[in-house]
mmCIF file of C-alpha atoms in Angstrom:
data_model
loop_
_atom_site.group_PDB
_atom_site.id
_atom_site.type_symbol
_atom_site.label_atom_id
_atom_site.label_comp_id
_atom_site.label_asym_id
_atom_site.label_seq_id
_atom_site.Cartn_x
_atom_site.Cartn_y
_atom_site.Cartn_z
ATOM 1 C CA MET A 177 17.137 6.841 -35.974
ATOM 2 C CA ASP A 178 14.483 9.005 -34.306
ATOM 3 C CA GLN A 179 15.324 10.118 -30.797
ATOM 4 C CA LEU A 180 13.007 8.674 -28.187
ATOM 5 C CA SER A 181 11.581 10.850 -25.482
ATOM 6 C CA PHE A 182 9.480 9.934 -22.490
ATOM 7 C CA TYR A 183 7.430 13.056 -22.913
ATOM 8 C CA SER A 184 6.690 12.518 -26.597
ATOM 9 C CA ALA A 185 5.908 8.860 -25.887
ATOM 10 C CA GLU A 186 3.494 9.848 -23.129
ATOM 11 C CA ALA A 187 1.788 12.383 -25.405
ATOM 12 C CA ARG A 188 0.136 9.448 -27.125
ATOM 13 C CA HIS A 189 -2.443 7.343 -25.349
ATOM 14 C CA PRO A 190 -0.774 4.621 -23.221
ATOM 15 C CA ARG A 191 -0.960 1.297 -25.026
ATOM 16 C CA ILE A 192 -1.119 -2.325 -23.967
ATOM 17 C CA ALA A 193 2.080 -2.851 -26.001
ATOM 18 C CA ASP A 194 3.884 -0.710 -23.381
ATOM 19 C CA LEU A 195 3.482 -3.648 -20.990
ATOM 20 C CA ALA A 196 6.359 -5.288 -22.869
ATOM 21 C CA GLY A 197 8.497 -3.339 -20.383
ATOM 22 C CA LEU A 198 7.400 -5.771 -17.674
ATOM 23 C CA LEU A 199 8.446 -8.691 -19.871
ATOM 24 C CA CYS A 200 11.929 -7.200 -20.297
ATOM 25 C CA GLY A 201 12.307 -7.877 -16.594
ATOM 26 C CA PRO A 202 11.082 -10.886 -14.642
ATOM 27 C CA ALA A 203 7.394 -10.784 -15.691
ATOM 28 C CA GLN A 204 5.753 -13.809 -17.253
ATOM 29 C CA ALA A 205 3.106 -14.055 -19.950
ATOM 30 C CA VAL A 206 0.826 -17.072 -20.057
ATOM 31 C CA GLY A 207 -1.615 -17.908 -22.831
ATOM 32 C CA PHE A 208 -4.947 -19.640 -22.328
ATOM 33 C CA GLY A 209 -7.662 -21.170 -24.456
ATOM 34 C CA ARG A 210 -5.677 -21.786 -27.675
ATOM 35 C CA GLY A 211 -4.549 -18.189 -27.849
ATOM 36 C CA THR A 212 -7.861 -16.539 -26.995
ATOM 37 C CA ALA A 213 -6.623 -14.945 -23.753
ATOM 38 C CA ALA A 214 -3.395 -14.212 -21.900
ATOM 39 C CA ARG A 215 -2.276 -12.903 -18.542
ATOM 40 C CA LEU A 216 0.794 -11.121 -17.235
ATOM 41 C CA SER A 217 2.270 -11.594 -13.786
ATOM 42 C CA VAL A 218 5.380 -10.317 -12.058
ATOM 43 C CA VAL A 219 6.897 -10.624 -8.602
ATOM 44 C CA VAL A 220 8.707 -7.445 -7.536
ATOM 45 C CA ASP A 221 10.922 -6.453 -4.624
ATOM 46 C CA ASP A 222 8.990 -3.483 -3.246
ATOM 47 C CA GLU A 223 5.407 -2.472 -2.460
ATOM 48 C CA TRP A 224 5.820 0.871 -4.273
ATOM 49 C CA ARG A 225 6.809 -1.015 -7.430
ATOM 50 C CA ALA A 226 3.723 -3.209 -7.220
ATOM 51 C CA ARG A 227 1.389 -0.243 -6.631
ATOM 52 C CA SER A 228 2.991 1.693 -9.501
ATOM 53 C CA LEU A 229 2.609 -1.279 -11.842
ATOM 54 C CA VAL A 230 -1.062 -1.727 -10.928
ATOM 55 C CA LEU A 231 -1.611 1.967 -11.787
ATOM 56 C CA ALA A 232 0.381 1.639 -15.038
ATOM 57 C CA CYS A 233 -1.783 -1.311 -16.064
ATOM 58 C CA ALA A 234 -4.935 0.658 -15.223
ATOM 59 C CA ASP A 235 -3.681 3.550 -17.386
ATOM 60 C CA ARG A 236 -3.692 1.055 -20.251
ATOM 61 C CA GLY A 237 -7.185 -0.234 -19.466
ATOM 62 C CA VAL A 238 -5.882 -3.461 -17.920
ATOM 63 C CA GLU A 239 -7.025 -4.284 -14.409
ATOM 64 C CA ALA A 240 -4.304 -5.884 -12.299
ATOM 65 C CA GLU A 241 -4.471 -7.201 -8.770
ATOM 66 C CA LEU A 242 -1.892 -6.918 -6.066
ATOM 67 C CA GLY A 243 -1.157 -10.122 -4.180
ATOM 68 C CA ARG A 244 1.687 -12.067 -2.607
ATOM 69 C CA SER A 245 3.989 -14.697 -4.037
ATOM 70 C CA ASP A 246 4.554 -17.962 -2.182
ATOM 71 C CA GLU A 247 7.647 -16.291 -0.684
ATOM 72 C CA GLY A 248 5.583 -13.313 0.535
ATOM 73 C CA ARG A 249 6.877 -10.813 -2.044
ATOM 74 C CA PRO A 250 4.546 -8.369 -3.861
ATOM 75 C CA LEU A 251 2.885 -9.940 -6.903
ATOM 76 C CA VAL A 252 1.078 -8.079 -9.678
ATOM 77 C CA ARG A 253 -1.190 -10.170 -11.891
ATOM 78 C CA THR A 254 -3.763 -9.422 -14.552
ATOM 79 C CA ALA A 255 -6.783 -11.549 -15.316
ATOM 80 C CA PHE A 256 -6.752 -13.620 -18.491
ATOM 81 C CA ARG A 257 -7.746 -11.127 -21.198
ATOM 82 C CA ALA A 258 -8.233 -11.266 -24.950
ATOM 83 C CA ASP A 259 -6.476 -7.909 -25.415
ATOM 84 C CA LEU A 260 -3.225 -9.330 -23.978
ATOM 85 C CA THR A 261 -2.992 -12.159 -26.525
ATOM 86 C CA GLU A 262 -1.067 -10.176 -29.145
ATOM 87 C CA LEU A 263 1.541 -9.075 -26.598
ATOM 88 C CA ALA A 264 1.885 -12.658 -25.338
ATOM 89 C CA ARG A 265 2.091 -13.984 -28.896
ATOM 90 C CA HIS A 266 4.999 -11.632 -29.649
ATOM 91 C CA TRP A 267 6.845 -12.542 -26.447
ATOM 92 C CA LEU A 268 6.299 -16.310 -26.353
ATOM 93 C CA ARG A 269 7.653 -19.166 -28.447
ATOM 94 C CA GLY A 270 5.457 -21.957 -27.213
ATOM 95 C CA ALA A 271 5.635 -21.490 -23.439
ATOM 96 C CA VAL A 272 9.131 -19.947 -23.508
ATOM 97 C CA LYS A 273 9.651 -16.190 -23.159
ATOM 98 C CA SER A 274 11.414 -14.760 -26.214
ATOM 99 C CA VAL A 275 12.230 -11.182 -27.209
ATOM 100 C CA PRO A 276 10.599 -10.130 -30.521
ATOM 101 C CA ALA A 277 13.250 -9.770 -33.254
ATOM 102 C CA ASP A 278 12.798 -6.040 -33.890
ATOM 103 C CA PHE A 279 11.860 -4.958 -30.359
ATOM 104 C CA ALA A 280 13.264 -1.591 -29.229
ATOM 105 C CA PRO A 281 11.808 -0.288 -25.955
ATOM 106 C CA ASP A 282 10.476 3.269 -26.052
ATOM 107 C CA GLY A 283 10.121 5.592 -23.069
ATOM 108 C CA CYS A 284 6.898 3.960 -21.852
ATOM 109 C CA ALA A 285 8.274 0.407 -21.994
ATOM 110 C CA LEU A 286 11.544 1.545 -20.373
ATOM 111 C CA ARG A 287 9.596 3.202 -17.564
ATOM 112 C CA LEU A 288 7.728 -0.032 -16.892
ATOM 113 C CA TRP A 289 10.994 -2.008 -17.037
ATOM 114 C CA ALA A 290 12.547 0.373 -14.495
ATOM 115 C CA LEU A 291 9.428 0.115 -12.307
ATOM 116 C CA THR A 292 9.646 -3.661 -12.457
ATOM 117 C CA ALA A 293 13.364 -4.231 -11.906
ATOM 118 C CA GLY A 294 15.515 -1.101 -12.084
ATOM 119 C CA ARG A 295 17.997 0.208 -9.539
ATOM 120 C CA LEU A 296 20.851 2.634 -9.211
ATOM 121 C CA GLU A 297 24.323 1.418 -8.437
ATOM 122 C CA PRO A 298 27.591 3.316 -8.101
ATOM 123 C CA GLY A 299 28.479 4.562 -11.571
ATOM 124 C CA GLY A 300 25.457 3.167 -13.364
ATOM 125 C CA TYR A 301 21.895 1.970 -13.525
ATOM 126 C CA LEU A 302 20.763 -1.657 -13.669
ATOM 127 C CA LEU A 303 17.718 -2.900 -15.538
ATOM 128 C CA GLY A 304 17.005 -6.334 -14.084
ATOM 129 C CA LEU A 305 16.433 -9.308 -16.355
ATOM 130 C CA ASP A 306 14.479 -12.527 -15.940
ATOM 131 C CA PRO A 307 16.778 -15.086 -14.284
ATOM 132 C CA HIS A 308 14.467 -17.852 -15.560
ATOM 133 C CA ALA A 309 14.740 -16.748 -19.217
ATOM 134 C CA PRO A 310 18.479 -16.485 -19.984
ATOM 135 C CA GLU A 311 17.753 -16.696 -23.723
ATOM 136 C CA THR A 312 16.242 -13.190 -23.479
ATOM 137 C CA HIS A 313 19.377 -11.544 -22.075
ATOM 138 C CA GLU A 314 21.458 -11.000 -25.224
ATOM 139 C CA PRO A 315 18.448 -9.997 -27.351
ATOM 140 C CA LEU A 316 17.597 -7.360 -24.731
ATOM 141 C CA VAL A 317 21.169 -6.004 -24.923
ATOM 142 C CA ALA A 318 20.559 -5.525 -28.660
ATOM 143 C CA ALA A 319 17.066 -4.084 -28.105
ATOM 144 C CA LEU A 320 18.361 -1.493 -25.663
ATOM 145 C CA ALA A 321 21.116 -0.537 -28.122
ATOM 146 C CA ARG A 322 18.447 -0.058 -30.838
ATOM 147 C CA SER A 323 16.811 2.404 -28.432
ATOM 148 C CA GLY A 324 20.035 4.412 -28.255
ATOM 149 C CA LEU A 325 21.104 3.125 -24.832
ATOM 150 C CA PRO A 326 24.048 0.751 -25.166
ATOM 151 C CA ALA A 327 24.319 -1.424 -22.077
ATOM 152 C CA ARG A 328 26.456 -4.267 -20.846
ATOM 153 C CA PHE A 329 25.149 -7.580 -19.566
ATOM 154 C CA ILE A 330 26.139 -8.471 -16.026
ATOM 155 C CA GLY A 331 25.680 -11.900 -14.509
ATOM 156 C CA ALA A 332 24.464 -13.041 -11.103
ATOM 157 C CA ARG A 333 27.917 -12.731 -9.501
ATOM 158 C CA ALA A 334 27.984 -9.000 -10.287
ATOM 159 C CA GLY A 335 24.416 -8.315 -9.093
ATOM 160 C CA GLY A 336 22.469 -9.470 -12.128
ATOM 161 C CA PRO A 337 21.231 -10.791 -14.329
ATOM 162 C CA ALA A 338 20.822 -7.232 -15.505
ATOM 163 C CA LEU A 339 21.808 -4.728 -18.128
ATOM 164 C CA ARG A 340 24.109 -1.989 -16.842
ATOM 165 C CA VAL A 341 23.781 1.470 -18.348
ATOM 166 C CA THR A 342 26.828 3.597 -17.530
ATOM 167 C CA GLY A 343 28.092 7.065 -18.308
ATOM 168 C CA LYS A 344 26.650 10.414 -17.332
ATOM 169 C CA ARG A 345 25.039 11.075 -20.744
ATOM 170 C CA ARG A 346 23.467 7.635 -20.985
ATOM 171 C CA ILE A 347 22.089 7.825 -17.438
ATOM 172 C CA ALA A 348 20.712 11.301 -18.191
ATOM 173 C CA ARG A 349 19.120 9.937 -21.381
ATOM 174 C CA LEU A 350 17.600 7.025 -19.483
ATOM 175 C CA ALA A 351 16.287 9.440 -16.836
ATOM 176 C CA GLU A 352 14.685 11.541 -19.590
ATOM 177 C CA LEU A 353 13.098 8.473 -21.176
ATOM 178 C CA VAL A 354 11.629 6.991 -17.995
ATOM 179 C CA GLY A 355 10.409 10.317 -16.625
ATOM 180 C CA PRO A 356 9.981 11.507 -13.059
ATOM 181 C CA VAL A 357 10.381 9.383 -9.951
ATOM 182 C CA PRO A 358 7.107 7.540 -9.282
ATOM 183 C CA ASP A 359 5.174 8.255 -6.087
ATOM 184 C CA GLY A 360 6.508 6.249 -3.189
ATOM 185 C CA ALA A 361 9.740 5.262 -4.935
ATOM 186 C CA ILE A 362 13.002 5.287 -3.117
ATOM 187 C CA GLU A 363 15.232 7.680 -5.092
ATOM 188 C CA ARG A 364 18.182 5.302 -5.250
ATOM 189 C CA THR A 365 16.023 2.958 -7.319
ATOM 190 C CA TRP A 366 15.297 5.507 -10.063
ATOM 191 C CA PRO A 367 17.640 7.011 -12.690
ATOM 192 C CA LEU A 368 18.205 10.661 -11.887
ATOM 193 C CA VAL A 369 19.982 13.443 -13.737
ATOM 194 C CA SER A 370 22.913 14.546 -11.598
#
């Protein structure tokens, strides 16, 4: 298997397909008009996450707006767009979120996943999952393993749902893949090489 690298992944032009990283976490994709348009939306915990995601979308030519959820949390949402339909088609089975069979997140998708729902914990790093799409949890364990980052699923009682990456080498590899700490991020939310 080829080794993934954030830097080699970023050398190419950012792609709309990178936005799959949002869907690994709690983001939702919604289709419209018999598959002629789709939108992505995600509620996040922190303002810096929302601002970083708006910028990441813009880097991919997708305008996203920053708003508030009904609970007052930061919300990032795109307009309905034709260029998001393929991504939505791959991630939806009807209206249900589903991980594509051969999905393996690269550095760009992992960075967006970490921006959406990642956080450090003692002895590891958690990549948050969608609590409303439990059928995506095990496939994402397999997808992360295909990317060379074996992880363990943890449930709500242990701070999840999330995938826990542990071990100094794996955390260092994750840190390499996701790249530098984004502007405004709180360091304990980002994987760092120790």
